[in-house]
CSV table of C-alpha atoms in Angstrom, one decimal:
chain,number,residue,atom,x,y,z
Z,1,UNK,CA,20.0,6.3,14.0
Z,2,UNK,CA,16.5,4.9,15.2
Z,3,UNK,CA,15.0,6.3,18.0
Z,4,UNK,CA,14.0,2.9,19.2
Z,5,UNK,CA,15.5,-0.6,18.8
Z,6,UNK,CA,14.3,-3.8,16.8
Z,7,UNK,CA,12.7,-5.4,20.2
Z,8,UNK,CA,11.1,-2.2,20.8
Z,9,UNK,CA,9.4,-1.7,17.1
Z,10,UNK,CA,8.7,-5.4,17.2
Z,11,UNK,CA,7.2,-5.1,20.7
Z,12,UNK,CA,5.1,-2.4,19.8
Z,13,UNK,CA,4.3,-4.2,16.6
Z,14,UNK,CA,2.6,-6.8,18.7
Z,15,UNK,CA,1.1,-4.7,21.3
Z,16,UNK,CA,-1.0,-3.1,18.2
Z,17,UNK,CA,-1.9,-6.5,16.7
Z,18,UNK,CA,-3.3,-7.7,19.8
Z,19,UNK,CA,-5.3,-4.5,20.9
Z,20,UNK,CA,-7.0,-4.6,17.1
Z,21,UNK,CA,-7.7,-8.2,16.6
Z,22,UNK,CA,-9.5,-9.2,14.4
Z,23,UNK,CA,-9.7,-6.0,12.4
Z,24,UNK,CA,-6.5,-8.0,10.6
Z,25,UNK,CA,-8.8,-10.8,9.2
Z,26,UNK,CA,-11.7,-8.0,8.2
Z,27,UNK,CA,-8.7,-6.2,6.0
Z,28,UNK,CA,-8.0,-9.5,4.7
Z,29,UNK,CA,-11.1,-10.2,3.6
Z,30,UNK,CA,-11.2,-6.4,2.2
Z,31,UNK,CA,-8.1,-7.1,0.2
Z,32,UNK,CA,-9.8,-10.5,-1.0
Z,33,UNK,CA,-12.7,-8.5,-2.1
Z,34,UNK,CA,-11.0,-6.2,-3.9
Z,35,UNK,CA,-9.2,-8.8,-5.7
Z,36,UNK,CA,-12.4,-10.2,-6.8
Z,37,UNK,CA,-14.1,-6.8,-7.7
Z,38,UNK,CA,-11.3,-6.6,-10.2
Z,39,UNK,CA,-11.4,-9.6,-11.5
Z,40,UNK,CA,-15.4,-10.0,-11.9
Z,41,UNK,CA,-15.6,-5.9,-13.1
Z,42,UNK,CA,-19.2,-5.1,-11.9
Z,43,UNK,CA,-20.7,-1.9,-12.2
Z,44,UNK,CA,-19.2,-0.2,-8.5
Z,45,UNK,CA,-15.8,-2.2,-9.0
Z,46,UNK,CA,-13.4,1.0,-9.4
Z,47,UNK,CA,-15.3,3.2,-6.9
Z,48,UNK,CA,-15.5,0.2,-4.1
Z,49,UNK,CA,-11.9,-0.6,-4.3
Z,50,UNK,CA,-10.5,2.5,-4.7
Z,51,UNK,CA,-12.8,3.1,-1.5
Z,52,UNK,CA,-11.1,-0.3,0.2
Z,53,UNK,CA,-7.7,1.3,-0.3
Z,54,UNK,CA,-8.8,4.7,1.0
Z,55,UNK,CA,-10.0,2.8,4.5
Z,56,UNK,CA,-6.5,1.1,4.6
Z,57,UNK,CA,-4.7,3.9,4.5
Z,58,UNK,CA,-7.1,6.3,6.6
Z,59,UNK,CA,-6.8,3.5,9.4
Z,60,UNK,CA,-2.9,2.6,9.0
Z,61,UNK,CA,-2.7,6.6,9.4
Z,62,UNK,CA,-4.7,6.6,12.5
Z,63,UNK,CA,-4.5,3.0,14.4
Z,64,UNK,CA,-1.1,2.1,13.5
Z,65,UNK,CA,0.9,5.7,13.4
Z,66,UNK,CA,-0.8,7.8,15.5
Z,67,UNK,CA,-1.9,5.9,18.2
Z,68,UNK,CA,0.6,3.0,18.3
Z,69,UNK,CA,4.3,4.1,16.6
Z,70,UNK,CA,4.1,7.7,18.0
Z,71,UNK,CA,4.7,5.8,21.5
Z,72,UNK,CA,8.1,4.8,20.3
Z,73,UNK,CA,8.5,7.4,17.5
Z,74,UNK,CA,7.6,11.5,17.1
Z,75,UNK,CA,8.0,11.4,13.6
Z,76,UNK,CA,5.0,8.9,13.4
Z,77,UNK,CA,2.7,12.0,14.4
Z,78,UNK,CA,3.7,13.4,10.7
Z,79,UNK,CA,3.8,10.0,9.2
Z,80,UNK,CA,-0.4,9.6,10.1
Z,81,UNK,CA,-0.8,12.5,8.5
Z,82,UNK,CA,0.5,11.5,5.5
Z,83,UNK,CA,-1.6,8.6,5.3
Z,84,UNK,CA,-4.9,10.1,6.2
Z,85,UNK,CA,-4.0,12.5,3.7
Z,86,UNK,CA,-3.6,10.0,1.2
Z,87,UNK,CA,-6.9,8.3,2.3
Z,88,UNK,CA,-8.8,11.5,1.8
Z,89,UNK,CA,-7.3,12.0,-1.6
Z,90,UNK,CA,-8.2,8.3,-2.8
Z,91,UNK,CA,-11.7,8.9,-1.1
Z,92,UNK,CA,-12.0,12.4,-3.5
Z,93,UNK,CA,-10.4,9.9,-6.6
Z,94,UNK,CA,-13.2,7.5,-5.6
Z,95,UNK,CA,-16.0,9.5,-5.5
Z,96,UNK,CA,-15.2,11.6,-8.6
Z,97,UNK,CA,-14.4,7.8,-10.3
Z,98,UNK,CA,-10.6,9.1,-11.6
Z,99,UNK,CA,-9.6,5.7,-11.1
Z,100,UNK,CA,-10.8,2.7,-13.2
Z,101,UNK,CA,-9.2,-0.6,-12.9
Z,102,UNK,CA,-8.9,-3.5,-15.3
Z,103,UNK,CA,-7.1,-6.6,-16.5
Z,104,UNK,CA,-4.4,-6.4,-19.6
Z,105,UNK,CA,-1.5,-7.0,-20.6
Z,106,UNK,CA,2.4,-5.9,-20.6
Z,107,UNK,CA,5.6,-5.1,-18.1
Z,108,UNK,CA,2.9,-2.6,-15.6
Z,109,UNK,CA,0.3,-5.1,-15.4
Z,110,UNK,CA,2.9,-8.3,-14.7
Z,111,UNK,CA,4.2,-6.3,-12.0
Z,112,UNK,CA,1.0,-4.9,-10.3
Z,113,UNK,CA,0.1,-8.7,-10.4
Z,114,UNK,CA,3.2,-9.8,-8.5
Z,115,UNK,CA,2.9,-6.9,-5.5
Z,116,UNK,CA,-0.6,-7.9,-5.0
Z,117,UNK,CA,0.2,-10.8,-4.7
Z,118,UNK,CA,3.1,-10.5,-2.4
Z,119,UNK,CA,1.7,-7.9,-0.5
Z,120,UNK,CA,-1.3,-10.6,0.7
Z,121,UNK,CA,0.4,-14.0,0.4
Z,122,UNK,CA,4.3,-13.9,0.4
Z,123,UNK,CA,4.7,-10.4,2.5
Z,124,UNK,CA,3.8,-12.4,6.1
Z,125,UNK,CA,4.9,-15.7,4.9
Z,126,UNK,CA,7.9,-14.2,4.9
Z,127,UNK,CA,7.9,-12.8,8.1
Z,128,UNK,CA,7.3,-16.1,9.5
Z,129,UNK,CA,9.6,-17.5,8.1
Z,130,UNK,CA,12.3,-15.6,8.6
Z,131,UNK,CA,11.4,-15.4,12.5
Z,132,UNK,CA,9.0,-13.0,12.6
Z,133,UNK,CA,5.6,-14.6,13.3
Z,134,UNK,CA,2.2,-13.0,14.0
Z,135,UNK,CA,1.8,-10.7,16.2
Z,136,UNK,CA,5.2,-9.2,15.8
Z,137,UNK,CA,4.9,-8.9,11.8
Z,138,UNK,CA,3.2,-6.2,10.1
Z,139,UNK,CA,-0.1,-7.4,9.1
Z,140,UNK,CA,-1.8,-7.1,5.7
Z,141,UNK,CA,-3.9,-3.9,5.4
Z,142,UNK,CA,-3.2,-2.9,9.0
Z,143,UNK,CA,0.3,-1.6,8.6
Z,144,UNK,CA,2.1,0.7,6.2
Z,145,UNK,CA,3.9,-1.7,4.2
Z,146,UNK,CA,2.3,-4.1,3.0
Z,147,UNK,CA,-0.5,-1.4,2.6
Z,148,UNK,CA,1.9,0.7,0.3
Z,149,UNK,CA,3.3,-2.5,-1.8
Z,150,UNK,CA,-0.8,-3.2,-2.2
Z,151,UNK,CA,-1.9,0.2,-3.4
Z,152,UNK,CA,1.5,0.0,-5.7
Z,153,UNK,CA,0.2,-2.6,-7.4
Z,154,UNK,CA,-3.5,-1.5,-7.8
Z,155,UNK,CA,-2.2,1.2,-9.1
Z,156,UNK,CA,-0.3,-0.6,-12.1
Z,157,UNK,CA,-3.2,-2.4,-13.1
Z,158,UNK,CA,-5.3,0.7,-13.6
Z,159,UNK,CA,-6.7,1.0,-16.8
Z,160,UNK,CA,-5.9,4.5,-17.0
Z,161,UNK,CA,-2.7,5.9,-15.6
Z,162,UNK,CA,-3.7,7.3,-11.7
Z,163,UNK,CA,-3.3,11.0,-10.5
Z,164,UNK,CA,0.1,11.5,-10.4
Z,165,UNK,CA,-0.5,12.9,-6.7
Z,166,UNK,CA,-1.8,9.6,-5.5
Z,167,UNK,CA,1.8,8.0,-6.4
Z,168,UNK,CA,3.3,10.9,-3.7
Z,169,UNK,CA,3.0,9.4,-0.2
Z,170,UNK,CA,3.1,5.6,-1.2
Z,171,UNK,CA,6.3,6.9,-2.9
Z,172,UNK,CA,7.8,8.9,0.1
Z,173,UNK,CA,6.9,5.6,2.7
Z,174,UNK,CA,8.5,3.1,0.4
Z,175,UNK,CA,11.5,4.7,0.9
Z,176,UNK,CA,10.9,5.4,4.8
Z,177,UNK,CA,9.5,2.8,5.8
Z,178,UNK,CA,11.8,0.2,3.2
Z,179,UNK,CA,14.8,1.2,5.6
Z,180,UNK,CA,13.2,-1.1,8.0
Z,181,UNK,CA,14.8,-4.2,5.7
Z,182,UNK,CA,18.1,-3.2,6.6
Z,183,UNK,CA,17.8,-1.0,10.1
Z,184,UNK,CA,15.2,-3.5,11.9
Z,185,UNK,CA,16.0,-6.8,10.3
Z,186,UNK,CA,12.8,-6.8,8.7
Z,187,UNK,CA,13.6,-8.8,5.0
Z,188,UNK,CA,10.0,-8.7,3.7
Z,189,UNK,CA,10.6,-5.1,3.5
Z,190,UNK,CA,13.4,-5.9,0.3
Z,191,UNK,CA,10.0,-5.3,-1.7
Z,192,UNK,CA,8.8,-2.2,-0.7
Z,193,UNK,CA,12.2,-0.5,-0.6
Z,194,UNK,CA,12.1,-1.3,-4.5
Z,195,UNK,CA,8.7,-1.3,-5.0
Z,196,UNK,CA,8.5,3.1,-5.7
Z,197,UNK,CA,11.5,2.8,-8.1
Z,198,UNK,CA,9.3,0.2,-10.4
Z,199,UNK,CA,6.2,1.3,-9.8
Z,200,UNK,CA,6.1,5.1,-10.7
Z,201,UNK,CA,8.0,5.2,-13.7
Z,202,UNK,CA,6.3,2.3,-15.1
Z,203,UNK,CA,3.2,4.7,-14.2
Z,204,UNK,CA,4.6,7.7,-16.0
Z,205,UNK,CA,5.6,5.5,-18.7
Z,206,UNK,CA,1.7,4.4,-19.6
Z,207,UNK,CA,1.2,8.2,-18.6
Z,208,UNK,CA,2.8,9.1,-21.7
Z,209,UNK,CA,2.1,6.5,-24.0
Z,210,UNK,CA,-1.8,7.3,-23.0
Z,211,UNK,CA,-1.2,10.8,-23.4
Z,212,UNK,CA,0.4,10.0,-27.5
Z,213,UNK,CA,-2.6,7.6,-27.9
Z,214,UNK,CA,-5.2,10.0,-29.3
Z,215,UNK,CA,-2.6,12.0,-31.8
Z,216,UNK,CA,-1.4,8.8,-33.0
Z,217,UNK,CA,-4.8,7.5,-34.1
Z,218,UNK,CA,-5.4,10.8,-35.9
Z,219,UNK,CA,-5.4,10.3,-39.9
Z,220,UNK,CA,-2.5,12.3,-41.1
């Protein structure tokens, strides 16, 4: 049981979309850029966009959790901790550049494709459709959700497989905050509830195949 109801979340919802305005547009446009940094690859594209994530997740963690959700829920104290621990880890990727990004082929970089592009186009067209308009829908890059089905797909279209601790916390909140499509009536969440069990073993998968790479290329 939820210690608050749908018209409580959804209130609150709006209550933090309207204080922040229009720091939803900026994260937009951040999302946006780092769609373009990956497709036009120039020289600080894997260090920017790993830093773009790292800001979305430091500010979910702080804006959205702890100053906003904790109102309504306790656990939400522990929740903005996981996020601004996952920002400071993507910020120590970024800086040490453990995370390189790049266009290819295959099942991982079909689906990466499709959660970006759900996470910014179809994630709040779907909330509007389905009666949830702005402000009382999670906004892109604002809110955990659509922030988690983002970094998900980022992730797939590394050209390297990630850390394996960087696929932790967007693990744990797709499966947290994914209950929200059936407790809260919230249908655009369908994604994110699924989106951990594609995303990390398709992950581990390149992992290995990555990790076989050099032995197979050794003459015998």
């Amino acid at each position: 049981m939820l210690p608050f109801t749908t018209d409580q979340f959804l209130a609150n919802l709006a209550a933090y979309n309207q204080a922040f305005w229009p720091v939803q547009l900026a994260a937009l446009g951040l999302g946006g850029c780092a769609v373009v940094l990956l497709l036009l690859r120039p020289g600080m594209a894997d260090r920017l966009i790993t830093f773009i994530l790292a800001a979305m997740w430091l500010w979910t963690g702080i804006a959205y959790h702890w100053l906003y959700f904790s109102r309504i829920n306790q656990a939400a104290v522990s929740f903005g901790a996981l996020f601004v621990a996952q920002a400071a880890l993507l910020a120590h990727v970024g800086i040490r550049k453990q995370l390189r990004f790049g266009r290819g082929f295959g099942p991982a970089v079909g689906v990466g494709i499709a959660f970006v592009g759900y996470a910014i186009v179809l994630y709040p067209l779907i909330g509007t459709w389905t009666g949830h308009a702005y402000p009382r829908t999670p906004a892109f890059g604002v809110t955990p959700c659509p922030v988690t089905i983002f970094t998900f797909g980022l992730l797939l279209l590394a050209k390297q497989p990630p850390p394996r601790p960087l696929l932790v916390v967007p693990l744990i909140w797709s499966l947290i905050g994914g209950s929200a499509a059936f407790l809260l009536g919230v249908p655009q969440d369908w994604l994110l509830l699924a989106s951990g069990v594609i995303a990390v073993p398709l992950i581990v998968l390149g992992d290995r195949r990555h990790a076989r790479a050099p032995s197979a290329e050794k003459p015998a």
